[in-house]
XYZ file of N, CA and C in Angstrom:
375
model
N 0.996 -1.100 -0.219
C 0.097 -0.337 -0.221
C 0.819 0.923 -0.175
N 2.188 0.975 0.356
C 2.220 2.985 1.301
C 4.072 2.301 0.271
N 4.018 3.103 -0.542
C 5.582 3.710 -1.056
C 7.007 3.657 0.078
N 6.918 4.801 0.607
C 7.084 4.938 1.711
C 6.611 6.037 2.648
N 7.723 6.469 4.163
C 6.244 6.688 5.270
C 7.981 7.795 5.775
N 7.456 9.245 5.687
C 8.828 10.214 6.186
C 8.198 10.388 7.558
N 9.001 10.223 8.472
C 9.352 11.360 9.289
C 9.890 12.575 10.172
N 9.633 13.571 10.568
C 10.758 14.938 11.159
C 11.042 14.511 12.600
N 12.677 14.623 12.307
C 12.714 14.772 13.613
C 14.173 16.031 13.859
N 14.089 15.926 15.381
C 14.976 17.478 15.864
C 16.455 17.104 14.971
N 17.531 16.598 14.652
C 18.180 16.013 14.723
C 18.861 14.707 14.112
N 19.303 14.996 12.775
C 19.353 14.283 11.750
C 20.934 13.287 12.419
N 21.904 14.015 12.731
C 22.758 13.084 13.118
C 22.163 11.992 14.159
N 22.099 12.722 15.253
C 21.661 11.717 16.842
C 20.566 10.457 15.836
N 19.293 10.763 15.004
C 19.043 9.992 14.078
C 19.292 8.969 13.645
N 20.761 9.448 12.380
C 21.264 8.328 12.156
C 22.058 7.947 12.476
N 23.079 7.943 14.165
C 23.546 6.568 14.413
C 22.540 5.704 15.714
N 21.235 6.163 16.028
C 19.978 5.722 15.972
C 19.731 4.410 15.309
N 19.068 4.678 14.302
C 18.569 4.391 12.810
C 19.894 3.299 12.556
N 20.540 3.687 12.152
C 21.909 2.598 11.879
C 22.233 1.366 12.647
N 22.564 1.343 13.536
C 22.184 0.694 14.942
C 20.899 -0.240 14.691
N 19.412 0.442 14.604
C 18.567 -0.227 15.338
C 18.001 -1.447 14.218
N 18.230 -0.578 12.414
C 17.818 -0.939 11.637
C 18.854 -2.653 10.999
N 19.612 -2.384 11.511
C 21.581 -2.623 10.748
C 20.932 -4.479 10.951
N 19.792 -5.391 12.090
C 20.023 -5.671 12.049
C 18.435 -6.693 11.410
N 18.045 -5.603 10.485
C 16.704 -6.214 10.577
C 17.061 -6.516 9.222
N 18.131 -6.075 8.674
C 19.333 -6.121 7.098
C 18.402 -4.489 6.200
N 18.307 -3.166 6.876
C 18.001 -2.386 6.702
C 19.101 -1.106 6.884
N 20.265 -0.352 5.900
C 20.503 -0.007 5.785
C 19.806 1.557 5.324
N 21.044 2.954 5.558
C 20.846 4.035 4.546
C 21.633 4.338 3.795
N 20.800 4.229 2.775
C 20.636 3.772 1.300
C 20.321 5.376 0.804
N 20.614 6.705 1.103
C 20.239 7.681 0.987
C 20.800 8.461 1.995
N 21.811 9.771 1.408
C 21.637 10.555 2.623
C 21.848 12.135 1.998
N 21.519 13.176 2.386
C 21.795 14.194 2.140
C 22.104 15.069 3.623
N 22.081 15.940 3.273
C 22.112 17.449 4.792
C 20.390 17.423 5.024
N 20.239 16.905 6.687
C 19.633 16.538 7.300
C 18.534 15.876 6.362
N 18.865 14.894 6.135
C 17.346 13.573 5.150
C 18.575 12.405 5.296
N 17.560 10.984 5.567
C 18.442 10.081 5.463
C 17.095 9.111 5.360
N 17.122 8.343 4.331
C 16.508 6.823 3.587
C 17.069 6.157 4.370
N 16.184 5.578 4.413
C 16.357 3.669 5.312
C 15.661 3.144 3.930
N 16.234 1.676 4.114
C 15.407 0.286 3.615
C 15.724 -0.271 3.095
N 15.722 -1.512 1.871
C 16.702 -2.771 2.068
C 16.761 -2.345 0.541
N 16.331 -2.931 -0.301
C 16.810 -2.232 -2.009
C 16.162 -0.829 -2.262
N 14.917 -0.308 -2.122
C 15.108 0.852 -1.951
C 14.648 1.553 -0.481
N 14.333 3.078 -0.868
C 14.453 3.710 0.559
C 12.451 3.408 0.724
N 12.499 3.546 1.842
C 10.967 3.592 2.593
C 10.718 3.916 3.649
N 11.273 4.235 4.412
C 11.601 4.959 5.810
C 12.946 6.334 5.227
N 11.396 7.617 5.395
C 12.704 8.964 5.439
C 12.878 9.951 6.755
N 13.970 9.885 7.076
C 13.904 10.545 8.326
C 14.522 12.034 8.256
N 13.835 13.294 8.121
C 14.351 14.701 7.443
C 13.983 15.131 9.143
N 15.250 16.215 9.135
C 15.062 17.510 10.142
C 13.707 18.410 9.922
N 13.165 18.683 10.860
C 12.049 19.164 10.294
C 12.012 20.356 11.391
N 11.193 21.175 11.168
C 11.594 22.306 11.981
C 10.354 22.129 13.277
N 8.919 21.763 13.011
C 8.026 21.366 13.785
C 7.909 20.089 13.919
N 8.461 19.267 14.281
C 8.541 16.857 14.530
C 7.423 17.448 14.859
N 6.706 16.149 14.825
C 5.175 15.793 15.511
C 6.137 15.490 17.161
N 5.246 15.963 17.876
C 5.415 15.770 20.293
C 4.974 14.684 19.927
N 5.719 14.155 20.370
C 5.679 12.386 20.777
C 4.637 11.842 21.449
N 4.059 11.066 21.866
C 1.897 11.353 22.492
C 2.556 10.010 22.482
N 2.408 8.837 23.346
C 2.369 7.335 23.179
C 0.809 7.030 23.676
N -0.529 8.284 23.878
C -2.079 8.249 23.811
C -2.030 7.999 22.468
N -1.085 8.556 21.511
C -2.249 8.507 20.257
C -2.455 7.082 19.197
N -1.226 6.145 19.862
C -1.555 4.921 18.610
C -0.600 4.941 17.178
N -0.004 6.395 17.025
C 0.761 6.149 16.407
C 1.938 5.498 16.763
N 2.338 4.694 15.509
C 3.544 3.497 15.552
C 4.124 2.769 14.358
N 4.673 2.513 14.769
C 6.187 1.845 13.513
C 6.353 0.262 12.861
N 6.110 -0.518 12.076
C 6.624 -2.059 12.921
C 7.049 -1.916 11.570
N 8.654 -2.936 11.968
C 9.281 -3.147 10.815
C 9.120 -4.770 10.585
N 8.849 -5.134 10.002
C 9.443 -6.655 9.257
C 10.633 -7.236 9.180
N 11.087 -7.983 10.412
C 12.151 -8.085 10.625
C 12.393 -10.096 9.720
N 13.264 -10.276 9.775
C 13.588 -11.728 9.153
C 13.178 -12.847 10.211
N 13.833 -12.718 10.849
C 14.104 -13.487 12.656
C 13.452 -13.427 13.253
N 13.198 -14.135 14.198
C 13.053 -14.166 16.148
C 14.591 -13.288 16.814
N 15.617 -13.759 15.866
C 16.885 -13.153 16.729
C 17.215 -11.691 16.066
N 16.981 -11.439 15.013
C 17.429 -9.808 14.651
C 16.115 -9.445 15.303
N 14.458 -10.098 15.915
C 14.095 -8.866 16.367
C 14.923 -8.652 18.079
N 15.218 -9.497 18.940
C 16.024 -9.305 19.331
C 17.306 -8.359 19.298
N 17.602 -8.362 18.491
C 18.982 -7.626 18.162
C 18.302 -6.554 17.570
N 17.265 -6.122 17.428
C 16.955 -4.791 16.855
C 16.811 -4.114 17.869
N 16.349 -4.392 19.398
C 15.807 -4.257 21.027
C 16.603 -3.608 21.284
N 17.704 -4.733 21.397
C 19.024 -4.195 22.197
C 19.688 -3.763 21.499
N 20.022 -3.343 20.721
C 20.946 -2.271 19.412
C 19.969 -0.393 19.678
N 18.781 -0.885 19.713
C 18.156 0.152 19.450
C 17.889 0.911 21.152
N 18.122 -0.103 21.868
C 18.510 0.504 23.589
C 19.878 1.266 23.645
N 20.759 0.712 23.353
C 22.031 0.824 23.030
C 22.670 2.890 22.538
N 21.734 2.265 21.351
C 21.983 3.377 20.410
C 20.866 5.017 21.232
N 20.495 4.360 22.255
C 19.792 6.134 22.440
C 18.521 5.724 22.538
N 17.243 4.721 22.456
C 16.617 4.102 22.702
C 15.955 3.632 23.935
N 14.841 3.896 23.853
C 13.746 3.222 24.923
C 13.391 2.466 25.353
N 13.030 1.316 26.059
C 12.194 0.436 25.888
C 10.868 0.549 26.002
N 9.940 -0.073 25.455
C 8.912 0.151 24.830
C 8.050 -1.240 25.586
N 8.509 -2.213 25.140
C 8.216 -3.978 25.111
C 9.709 -5.062 25.331
N 10.006 -5.593 25.696
C 10.722 -6.684 25.690
C 10.300 -7.457 24.320
N 11.435 -7.679 23.873
C 10.896 -8.867 22.921
C 10.413 -10.512 23.759
N 9.812 -10.462 22.787
C 8.549 -12.347 22.752
C 7.657 -12.405 22.087
N 6.659 -12.868 22.379
C 5.396 -13.295 21.432
C 5.149 -12.620 22.313
N 3.799 -12.357 21.265
C 2.713 -11.661 21.826
C 1.173 -12.660 21.605
N 1.178 -13.373 22.348
C 0.247 -13.928 22.362
C -1.165 -13.955 21.973
N -1.790 -12.248 21.814
C -2.641 -11.710 21.580
C -2.889 -11.359 20.139
N -1.484 -10.973 19.676
C -1.924 -10.935 18.063
C -1.541 -12.038 16.874
N -1.648 -12.955 17.500
C -1.224 -14.331 17.111
C -0.362 -14.906 17.987
N -0.514 -16.445 17.248
C -0.273 -17.649 17.541
C 1.798 -17.260 17.705
N 2.145 -16.426 16.595
C 3.895 -16.933 16.124
C 3.953 -15.323 15.839
N 3.454 -14.115 16.593
C 4.061 -13.018 16.310
C 4.801 -12.920 17.304
N 6.585 -12.436 16.918
C 7.036 -12.204 17.790
C 7.292 -10.377 17.304
N 8.195 -10.220 18.363
C 7.784 -8.561 18.606
C 8.869 -7.970 19.386
N 8.977 -6.800 19.084
C 9.563 -5.734 20.306
C 9.570 -4.422 19.814
N 9.471 -3.343 21.583
C 9.018 -2.034 21.022
C 9.883 -1.491 21.640
N 9.959 -0.404 21.582
C 11.099 0.917 21.199
C 11.009 2.434 20.827
N 11.717 3.245 21.539
C 10.875 5.025 21.777
C 12.007 4.994 20.943
N 12.717 5.899 19.802
C 13.627 5.997 19.728
C 13.628 8.127 19.947
N 15.074 8.417 19.990
C 15.427 9.874 20.601
C 14.616 11.117 20.447
N 13.198 10.952 19.263
C 12.075 12.016 18.977
C 11.027 11.317 19.810
N 11.128 9.975 19.783
C 10.058 9.840 20.765
C 8.690 8.415 19.766
N 9.052 8.966 18.998
C 8.558 7.883 17.979
C 8.449 6.129 18.683
N 7.453 6.469 18.500
C 6.889 4.704 19.065
C 7.265 3.195 17.582
N 8.237 2.387 17.683
C 8.893 1.318 17.074
C 8.654 0.066 16.949
N 8.254 -0.841 16.322
C 8.096 -2.300 16.668
C 9.133 -2.436 15.691
N 9.607 -4.196 15.764
C 10.469 -5.203 14.882
C 9.631 -6.569 15.370
N 8.465 -7.170 13.947
C 7.817 -7.679 14.385
C 8.536 -8.915 12.771
N 8.067 -10.336 13.860
C 8.775 -11.393 12.940
C 7.363 -12.553 12.992
N 6.841 -12.693 12.260
C 6.317 -14.286 12.116
C 5.979 -15.542 12.205
N 7.779 -15.493 12.296
C 8.120 -17.538 11.461
C 7.858 -17.843 13.297
N 7.419 -18.792 12.820
C 7.699 -20.264 14.532
C 8.926 -20.398 14.309
N 8.899 -19.833 15.670
C 10.862 -20.821 16.294
C 11.777 -19.611 15.500
């Protein structure tokens, strides 16, 4: 459905450190970079991270979050650990979420700008 999503951040250099670390275990990297703008994806950019004068204020009650596809459960674990090491905050440790499905394995973090992020793998074991 979506070709890409763009988010506004206060400091693209801080965001680059965070997203480079958090997305690497999922197989995503920074494919495009120019002053104040970063593009992440696998083969093409699917997430733009751009400096903005007025980023969306963090609001844990908004329901907004972004979920990244993870190839394995181990990569979900690595995403969570890397995100925390890179300045993210825990919003749900890696594990099965039986309420969402039998094989719904996910982890949740909050990035330095307050965006809620999830990594999800739906394969068994």
